[in-house]
mmCIF file of C-alpha atoms in Angstrom:
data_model
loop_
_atom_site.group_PDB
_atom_site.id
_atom_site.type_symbol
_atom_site.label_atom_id
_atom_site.label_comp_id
_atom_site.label_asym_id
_atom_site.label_seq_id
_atom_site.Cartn_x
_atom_site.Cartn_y
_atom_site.Cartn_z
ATOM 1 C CA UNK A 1 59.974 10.386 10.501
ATOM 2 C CA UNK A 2 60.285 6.707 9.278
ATOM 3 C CA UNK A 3 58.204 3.793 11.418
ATOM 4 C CA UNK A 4 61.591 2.275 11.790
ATOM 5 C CA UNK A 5 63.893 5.563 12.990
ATOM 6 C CA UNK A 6 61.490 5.799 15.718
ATOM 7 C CA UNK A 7 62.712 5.115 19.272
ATOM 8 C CA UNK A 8 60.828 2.282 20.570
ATOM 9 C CA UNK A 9 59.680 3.384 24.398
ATOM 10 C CA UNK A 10 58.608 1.122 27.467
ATOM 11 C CA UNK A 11 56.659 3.030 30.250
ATOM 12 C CA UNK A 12 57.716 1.879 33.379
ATOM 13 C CA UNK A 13 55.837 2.950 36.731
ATOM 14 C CA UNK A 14 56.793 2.347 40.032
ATOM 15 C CA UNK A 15 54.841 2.752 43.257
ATOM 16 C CA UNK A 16 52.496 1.182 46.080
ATOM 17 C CA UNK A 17 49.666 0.850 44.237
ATOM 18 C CA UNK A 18 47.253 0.473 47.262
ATOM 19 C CA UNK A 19 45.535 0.003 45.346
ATOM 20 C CA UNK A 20 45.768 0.612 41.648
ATOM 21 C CA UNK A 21 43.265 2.973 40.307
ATOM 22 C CA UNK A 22 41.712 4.264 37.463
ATOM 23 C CA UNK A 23 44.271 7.237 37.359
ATOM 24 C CA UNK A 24 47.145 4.973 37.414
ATOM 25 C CA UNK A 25 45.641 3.422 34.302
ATOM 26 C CA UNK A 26 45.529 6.774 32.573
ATOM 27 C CA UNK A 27 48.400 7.720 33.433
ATOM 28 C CA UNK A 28 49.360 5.295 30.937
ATOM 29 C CA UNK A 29 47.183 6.165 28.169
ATOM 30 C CA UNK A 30 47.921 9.968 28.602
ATOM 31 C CA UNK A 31 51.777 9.639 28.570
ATOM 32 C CA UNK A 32 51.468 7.187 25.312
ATOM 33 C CA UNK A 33 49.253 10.088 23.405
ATOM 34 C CA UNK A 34 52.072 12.106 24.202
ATOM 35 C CA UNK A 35 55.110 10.339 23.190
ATOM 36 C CA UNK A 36 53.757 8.667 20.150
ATOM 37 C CA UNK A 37 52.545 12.422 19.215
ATOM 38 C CA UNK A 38 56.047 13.530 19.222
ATOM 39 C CA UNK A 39 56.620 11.499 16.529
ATOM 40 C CA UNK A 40 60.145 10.625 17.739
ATOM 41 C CA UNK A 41 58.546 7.768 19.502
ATOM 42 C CA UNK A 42 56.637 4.407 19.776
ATOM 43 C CA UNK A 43 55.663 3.634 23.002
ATOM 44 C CA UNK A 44 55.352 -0.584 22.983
ATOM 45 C CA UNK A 45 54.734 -1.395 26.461
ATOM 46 C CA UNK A 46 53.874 -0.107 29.650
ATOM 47 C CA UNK A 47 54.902 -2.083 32.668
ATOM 48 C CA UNK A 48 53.501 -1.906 36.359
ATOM 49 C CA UNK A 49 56.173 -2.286 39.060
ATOM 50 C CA UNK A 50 54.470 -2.525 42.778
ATOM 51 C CA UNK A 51 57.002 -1.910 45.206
ATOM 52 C CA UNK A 52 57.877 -4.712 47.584
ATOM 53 C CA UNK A 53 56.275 -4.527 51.758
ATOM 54 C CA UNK A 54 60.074 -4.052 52.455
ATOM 55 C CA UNK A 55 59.033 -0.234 51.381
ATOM 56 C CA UNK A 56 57.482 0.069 54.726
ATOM 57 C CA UNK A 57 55.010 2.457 53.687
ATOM 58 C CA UNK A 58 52.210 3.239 56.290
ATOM 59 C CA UNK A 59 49.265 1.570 55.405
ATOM 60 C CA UNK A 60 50.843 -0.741 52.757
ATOM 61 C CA UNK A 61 49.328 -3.960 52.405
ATOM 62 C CA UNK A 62 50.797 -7.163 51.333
ATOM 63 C CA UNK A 63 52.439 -6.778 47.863
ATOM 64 C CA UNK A 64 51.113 -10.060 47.060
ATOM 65 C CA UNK A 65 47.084 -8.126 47.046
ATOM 66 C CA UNK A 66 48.212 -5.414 45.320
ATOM 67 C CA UNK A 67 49.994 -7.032 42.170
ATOM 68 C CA UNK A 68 46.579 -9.375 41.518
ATOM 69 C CA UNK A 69 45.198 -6.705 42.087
ATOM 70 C CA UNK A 70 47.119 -4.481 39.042
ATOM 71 C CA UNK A 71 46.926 -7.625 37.449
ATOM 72 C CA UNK A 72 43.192 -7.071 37.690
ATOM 73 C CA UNK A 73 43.710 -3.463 36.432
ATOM 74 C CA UNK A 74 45.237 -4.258 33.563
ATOM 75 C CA UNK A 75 43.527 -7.643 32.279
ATOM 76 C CA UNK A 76 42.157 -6.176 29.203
ATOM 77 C CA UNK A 77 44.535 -4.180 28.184
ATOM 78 C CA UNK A 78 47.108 -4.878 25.076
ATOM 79 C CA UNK A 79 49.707 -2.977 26.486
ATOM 80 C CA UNK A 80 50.145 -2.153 29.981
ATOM 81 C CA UNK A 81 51.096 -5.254 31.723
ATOM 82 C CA UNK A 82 52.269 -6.258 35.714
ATOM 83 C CA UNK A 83 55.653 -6.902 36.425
ATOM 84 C CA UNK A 84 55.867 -8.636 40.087
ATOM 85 C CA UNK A 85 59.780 -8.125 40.055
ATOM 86 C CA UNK A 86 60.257 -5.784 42.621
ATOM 87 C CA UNK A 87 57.358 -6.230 44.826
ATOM 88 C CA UNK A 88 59.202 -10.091 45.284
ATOM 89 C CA UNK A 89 62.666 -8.549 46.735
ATOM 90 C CA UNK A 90 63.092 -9.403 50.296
ATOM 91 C CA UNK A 91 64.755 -5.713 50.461
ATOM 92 C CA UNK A 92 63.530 -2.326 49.144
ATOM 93 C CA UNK A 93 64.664 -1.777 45.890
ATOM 94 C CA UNK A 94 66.112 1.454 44.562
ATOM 95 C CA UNK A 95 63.672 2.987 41.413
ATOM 96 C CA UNK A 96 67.095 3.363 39.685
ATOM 97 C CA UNK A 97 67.596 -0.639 39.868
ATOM 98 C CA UNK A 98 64.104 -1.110 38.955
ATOM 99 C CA UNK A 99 64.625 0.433 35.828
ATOM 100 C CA UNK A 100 68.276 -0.967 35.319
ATOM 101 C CA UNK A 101 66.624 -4.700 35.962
ATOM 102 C CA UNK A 102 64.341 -3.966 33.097
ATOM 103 C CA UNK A 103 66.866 -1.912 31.120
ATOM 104 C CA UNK A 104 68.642 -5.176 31.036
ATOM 105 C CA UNK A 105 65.930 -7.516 30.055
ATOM 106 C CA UNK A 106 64.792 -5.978 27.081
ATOM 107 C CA UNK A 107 68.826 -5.730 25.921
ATOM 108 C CA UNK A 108 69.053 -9.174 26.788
ATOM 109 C CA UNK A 109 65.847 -10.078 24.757
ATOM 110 C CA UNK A 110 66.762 -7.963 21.882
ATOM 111 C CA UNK A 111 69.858 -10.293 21.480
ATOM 112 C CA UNK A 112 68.325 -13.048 21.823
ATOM 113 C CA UNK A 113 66.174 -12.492 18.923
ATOM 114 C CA UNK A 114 68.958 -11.363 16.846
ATOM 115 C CA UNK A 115 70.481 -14.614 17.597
ATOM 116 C CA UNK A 116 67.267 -16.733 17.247
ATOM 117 C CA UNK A 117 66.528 -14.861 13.841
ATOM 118 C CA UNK A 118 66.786 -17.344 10.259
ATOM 119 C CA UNK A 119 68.496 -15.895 7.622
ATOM 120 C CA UNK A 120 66.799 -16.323 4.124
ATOM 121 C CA UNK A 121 68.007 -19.134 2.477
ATOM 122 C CA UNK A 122 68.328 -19.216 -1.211
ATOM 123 C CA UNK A 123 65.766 -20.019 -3.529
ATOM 124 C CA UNK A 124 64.743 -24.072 -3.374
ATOM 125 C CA UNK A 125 67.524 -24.330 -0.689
ATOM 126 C CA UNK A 126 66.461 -25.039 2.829
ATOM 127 C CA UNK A 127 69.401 -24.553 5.832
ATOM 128 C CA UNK A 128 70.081 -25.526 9.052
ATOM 129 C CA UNK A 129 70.358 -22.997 11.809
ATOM 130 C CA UNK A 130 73.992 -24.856 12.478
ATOM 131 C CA UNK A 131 74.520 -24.130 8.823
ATOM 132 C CA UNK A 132 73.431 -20.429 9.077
ATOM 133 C CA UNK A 133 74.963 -19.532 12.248
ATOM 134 C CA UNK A 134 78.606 -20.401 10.140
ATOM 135 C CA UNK A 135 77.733 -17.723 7.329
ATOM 136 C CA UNK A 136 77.403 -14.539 10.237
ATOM 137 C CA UNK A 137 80.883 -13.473 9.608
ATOM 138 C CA UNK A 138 80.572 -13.859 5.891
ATOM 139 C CA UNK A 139 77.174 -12.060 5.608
ATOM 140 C CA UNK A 140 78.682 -9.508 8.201
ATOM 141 C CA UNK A 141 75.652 -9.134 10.554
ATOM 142 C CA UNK A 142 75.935 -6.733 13.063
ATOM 143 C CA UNK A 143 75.081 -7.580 17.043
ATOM 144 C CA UNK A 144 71.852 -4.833 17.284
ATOM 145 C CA UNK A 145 72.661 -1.309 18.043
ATOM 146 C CA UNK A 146 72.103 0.442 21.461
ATOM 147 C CA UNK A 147 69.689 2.553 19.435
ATOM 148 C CA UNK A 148 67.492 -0.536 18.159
ATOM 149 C CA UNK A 149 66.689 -1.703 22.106
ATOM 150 C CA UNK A 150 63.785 -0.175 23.212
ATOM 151 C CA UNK A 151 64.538 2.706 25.960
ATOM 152 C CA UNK A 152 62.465 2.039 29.508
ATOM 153 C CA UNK A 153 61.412 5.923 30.986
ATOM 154 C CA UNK A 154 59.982 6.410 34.395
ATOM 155 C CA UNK A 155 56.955 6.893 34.156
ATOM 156 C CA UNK A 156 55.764 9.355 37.169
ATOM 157 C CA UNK A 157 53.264 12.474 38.361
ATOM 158 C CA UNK A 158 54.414 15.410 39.688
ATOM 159 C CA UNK A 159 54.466 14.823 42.629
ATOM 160 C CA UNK A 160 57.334 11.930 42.370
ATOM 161 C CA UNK A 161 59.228 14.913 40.744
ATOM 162 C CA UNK A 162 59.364 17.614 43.764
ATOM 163 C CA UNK A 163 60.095 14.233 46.212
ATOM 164 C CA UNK A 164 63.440 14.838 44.738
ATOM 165 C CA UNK A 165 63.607 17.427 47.087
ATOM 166 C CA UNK A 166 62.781 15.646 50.172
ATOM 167 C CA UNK A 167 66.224 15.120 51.975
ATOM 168 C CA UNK A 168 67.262 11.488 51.893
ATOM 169 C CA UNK A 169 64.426 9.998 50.304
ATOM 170 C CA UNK A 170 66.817 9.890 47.061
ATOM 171 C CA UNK A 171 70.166 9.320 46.802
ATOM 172 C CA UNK A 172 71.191 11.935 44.398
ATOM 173 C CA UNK A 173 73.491 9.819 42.092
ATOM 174 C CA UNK A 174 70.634 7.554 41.533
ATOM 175 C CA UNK A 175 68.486 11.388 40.616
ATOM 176 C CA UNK A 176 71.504 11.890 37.985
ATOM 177 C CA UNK A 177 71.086 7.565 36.793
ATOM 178 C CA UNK A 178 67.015 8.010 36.546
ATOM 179 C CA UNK A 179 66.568 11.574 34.549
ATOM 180 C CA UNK A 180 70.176 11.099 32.917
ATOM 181 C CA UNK A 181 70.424 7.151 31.487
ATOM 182 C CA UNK A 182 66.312 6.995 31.364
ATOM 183 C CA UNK A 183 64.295 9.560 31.330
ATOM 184 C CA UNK A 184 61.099 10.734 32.904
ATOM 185 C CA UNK A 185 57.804 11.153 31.349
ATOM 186 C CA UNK A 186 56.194 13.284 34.010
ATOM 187 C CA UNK A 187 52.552 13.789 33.795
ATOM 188 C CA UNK A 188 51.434 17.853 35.073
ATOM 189 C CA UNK A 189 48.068 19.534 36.123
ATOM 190 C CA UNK A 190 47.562 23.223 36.927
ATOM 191 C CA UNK A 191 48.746 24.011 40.192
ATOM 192 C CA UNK A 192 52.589 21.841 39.677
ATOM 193 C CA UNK A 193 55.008 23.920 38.341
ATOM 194 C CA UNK A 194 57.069 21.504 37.143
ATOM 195 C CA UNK A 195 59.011 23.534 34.607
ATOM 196 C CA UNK A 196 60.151 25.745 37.698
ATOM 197 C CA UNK A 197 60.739 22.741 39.626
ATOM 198 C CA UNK A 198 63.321 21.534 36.957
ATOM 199 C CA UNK A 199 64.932 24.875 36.955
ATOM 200 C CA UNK A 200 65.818 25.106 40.422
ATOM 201 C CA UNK A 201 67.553 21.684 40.351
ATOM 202 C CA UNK A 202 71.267 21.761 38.503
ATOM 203 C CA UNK A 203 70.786 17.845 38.229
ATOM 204 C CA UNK A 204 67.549 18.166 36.461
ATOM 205 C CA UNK A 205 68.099 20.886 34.423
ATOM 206 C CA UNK A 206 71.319 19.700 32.972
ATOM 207 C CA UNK A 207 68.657 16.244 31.714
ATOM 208 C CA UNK A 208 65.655 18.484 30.971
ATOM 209 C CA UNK A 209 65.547 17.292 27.249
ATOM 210 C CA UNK A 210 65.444 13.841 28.700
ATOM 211 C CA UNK A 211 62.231 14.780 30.937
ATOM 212 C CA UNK A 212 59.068 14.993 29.067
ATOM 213 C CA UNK A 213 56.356 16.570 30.710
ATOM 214 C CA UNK A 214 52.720 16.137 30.136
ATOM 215 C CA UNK A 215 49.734 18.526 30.348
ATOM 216 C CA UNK A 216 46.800 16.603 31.936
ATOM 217 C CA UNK A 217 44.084 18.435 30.931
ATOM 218 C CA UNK A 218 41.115 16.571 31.584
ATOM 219 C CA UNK A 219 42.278 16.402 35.390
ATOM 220 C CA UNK A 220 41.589 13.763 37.627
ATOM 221 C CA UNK A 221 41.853 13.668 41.326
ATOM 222 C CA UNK A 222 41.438 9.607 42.339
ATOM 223 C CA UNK A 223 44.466 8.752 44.420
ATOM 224 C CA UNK A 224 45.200 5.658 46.063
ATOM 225 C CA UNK A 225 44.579 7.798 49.955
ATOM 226 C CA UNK A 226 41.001 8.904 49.064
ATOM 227 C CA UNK A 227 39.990 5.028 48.060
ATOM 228 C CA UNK A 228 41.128 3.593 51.078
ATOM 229 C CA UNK A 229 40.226 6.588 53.215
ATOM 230 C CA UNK A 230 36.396 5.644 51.321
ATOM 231 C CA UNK A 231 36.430 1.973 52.378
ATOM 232 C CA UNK A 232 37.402 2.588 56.469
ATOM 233 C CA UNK A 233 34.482 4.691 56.030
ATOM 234 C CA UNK A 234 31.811 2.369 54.349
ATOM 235 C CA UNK A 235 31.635 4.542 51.087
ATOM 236 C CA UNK A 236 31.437 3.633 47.665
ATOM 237 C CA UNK A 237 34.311 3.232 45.271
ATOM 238 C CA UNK A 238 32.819 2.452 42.398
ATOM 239 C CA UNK A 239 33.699 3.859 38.680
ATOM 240 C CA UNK A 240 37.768 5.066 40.889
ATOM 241 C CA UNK A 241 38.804 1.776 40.283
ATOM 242 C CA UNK A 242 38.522 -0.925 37.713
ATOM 243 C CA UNK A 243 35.617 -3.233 38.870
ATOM 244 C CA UNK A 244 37.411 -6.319 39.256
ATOM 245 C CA UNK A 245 39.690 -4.576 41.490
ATOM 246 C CA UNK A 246 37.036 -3.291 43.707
ATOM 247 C CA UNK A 247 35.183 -6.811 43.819
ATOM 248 C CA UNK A 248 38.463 -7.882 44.907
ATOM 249 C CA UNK A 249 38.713 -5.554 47.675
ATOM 250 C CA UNK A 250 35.433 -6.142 49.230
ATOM 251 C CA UNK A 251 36.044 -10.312 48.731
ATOM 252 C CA UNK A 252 39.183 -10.159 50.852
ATOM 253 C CA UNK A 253 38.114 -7.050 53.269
ATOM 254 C CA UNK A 254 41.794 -5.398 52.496
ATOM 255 C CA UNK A 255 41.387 -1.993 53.636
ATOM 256 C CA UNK A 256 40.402 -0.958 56.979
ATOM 257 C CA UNK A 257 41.232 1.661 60.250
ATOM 258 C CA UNK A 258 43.621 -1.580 61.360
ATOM 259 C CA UNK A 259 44.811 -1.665 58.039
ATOM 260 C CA UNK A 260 45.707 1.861 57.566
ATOM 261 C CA UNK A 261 47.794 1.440 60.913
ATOM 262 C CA UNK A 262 50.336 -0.627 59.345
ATOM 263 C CA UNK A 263 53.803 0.533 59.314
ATOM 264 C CA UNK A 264 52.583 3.423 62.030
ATOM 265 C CA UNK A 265 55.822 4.534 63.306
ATOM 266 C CA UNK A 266 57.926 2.810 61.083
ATOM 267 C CA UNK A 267 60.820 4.922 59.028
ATOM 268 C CA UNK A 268 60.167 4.631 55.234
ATOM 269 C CA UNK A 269 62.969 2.355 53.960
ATOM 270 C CA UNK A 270 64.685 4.823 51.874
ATOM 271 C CA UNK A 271 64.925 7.366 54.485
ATOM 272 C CA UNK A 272 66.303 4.807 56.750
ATOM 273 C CA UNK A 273 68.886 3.517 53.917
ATOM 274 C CA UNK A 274 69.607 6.977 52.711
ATOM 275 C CA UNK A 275 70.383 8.371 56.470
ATOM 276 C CA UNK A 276 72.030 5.693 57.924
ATOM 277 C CA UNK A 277 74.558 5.662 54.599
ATOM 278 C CA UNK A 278 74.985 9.573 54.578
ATOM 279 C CA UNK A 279 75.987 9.175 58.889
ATOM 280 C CA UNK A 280 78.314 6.314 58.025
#
């Protein structure tokens, strides 16, 4: 397939991120070896959405940490970049906005440098942009296609998948919005069935072409938990995350038993949006 007939692909991931780790990273890497090896894509971006402390999350610390601290994460990178959107919302924000609000930026961008774009004069003869912008309609240039935006996918692990099933944590029109008008790229290891997962759902098996899932094969167990469950102890947590996030975490003492307590007893915000609008 042709550079150009290739969809272009932002991977968006949503979460806590308390903190970012090394698997989050990879995550990343491992979901852009797959798509650009399909050869129907061209992933150019991956973005990093923190959720906001509206989530309400046990043991989630302020959002403001944990995007400098992705920010960290991701300072060398030439692709994956922190987007401190979400985590800025005085509410909790629904994954299926998330991915609308960005949805809509890169649409909105896309025009803008369709607009913004010259046209070729002729030769020896130099034009104003006023003078350019009155030959559109006679040069017929078309506004840029659905198909020429760049499509944002969720980017996720298996375990976000089977949370589908977790009564009222999602709303399932916004299940239908995410797998039908996105995507997921859905990143497996031995031990999730996935595939079975997707059968047994009638929402995401009618969307199963539009949920790509990925074989991790070099597995790797670092989770967000088992770091701060390592720092309330005293251990080390070096080489699980990036080193400027773990210099970070030891400058500003963020995780902690009295940390961990946050949020104790507190409803997750989605269960307490989801319940309170299915009893209404």
């Amino acid at each position: 397939m042709e550079y150009s007939e290739k969809t272009e692909v932002v991977l968006l991931a949503c979460g806590s991120f308390n903190p970012i780790t090394n698997m989050h990273l990879r995550l990343f890497e491992l979901a852009k070896d797959y798509m650009n090896g399909t050869g129907k894509y061209r992933v150019i971006k991956g973005i990093i959405s923190p959720v906001g402390d509206a989530y309400k999350k046990k043991g989630l610390i302020s959002a403001h940490h944990r995007v400098i601290m992705a920010e960290l994460a991701t300072k060398n990178s030439e692709w994956v970049e922190v987007d401190s959107w979400e985590s800025l919302q005085k509410e909790w924000v629904e994954t299926a906005k998330v991915l609308r609000h960005h949805q809509e930026k890169l649409e909105a961008g896309s025009c803008d440098r369709q607009q913004d774009s010259p046209m070729p004069g002729r030769p020896g003869q130099k034009r104003k942009w006023a003078e350019q912008r009155q030959d559109f309609s006679q040069n017929k240039l078309l506004e840029p296609k659905p198909k020429d935006v760049p499509k944002v996918k969720l980017l996720c692990g298996a375990d976000l998948l089977e949370s589908f099933a977790v009564p009222n944590l999602w709303k399932s029109e916004d299940i239908t919005q995410i797998v039908g008008d996105y995507g997921l790229v859905c990143i497996t290891r031995a031990g999730n069935d996935a595939q079975k997962f997707i059968y047994e759902s009638d929402a995401l098996w009618k969307h199963r072409n539009n949920i790509h899932l990925v074989n991790e094969w070099i597995t790797n167990d670092i989770s967000s938990t088992k770091i701060r469950r390592a720092l309330r102890r005293g251990q080390s947590i070096r080489y699980l995350v990036p080193d400027l996030v773990q210099e970070y975490i030891e400058k500003h003492d963020l995780y902690s038993y009295e940390s961990e307590e946050k949020n104790v007893g507190v409803i997750l915000a989605p269960l307490q949006r989801n319940t309170a609008d299915a009893n209404s």
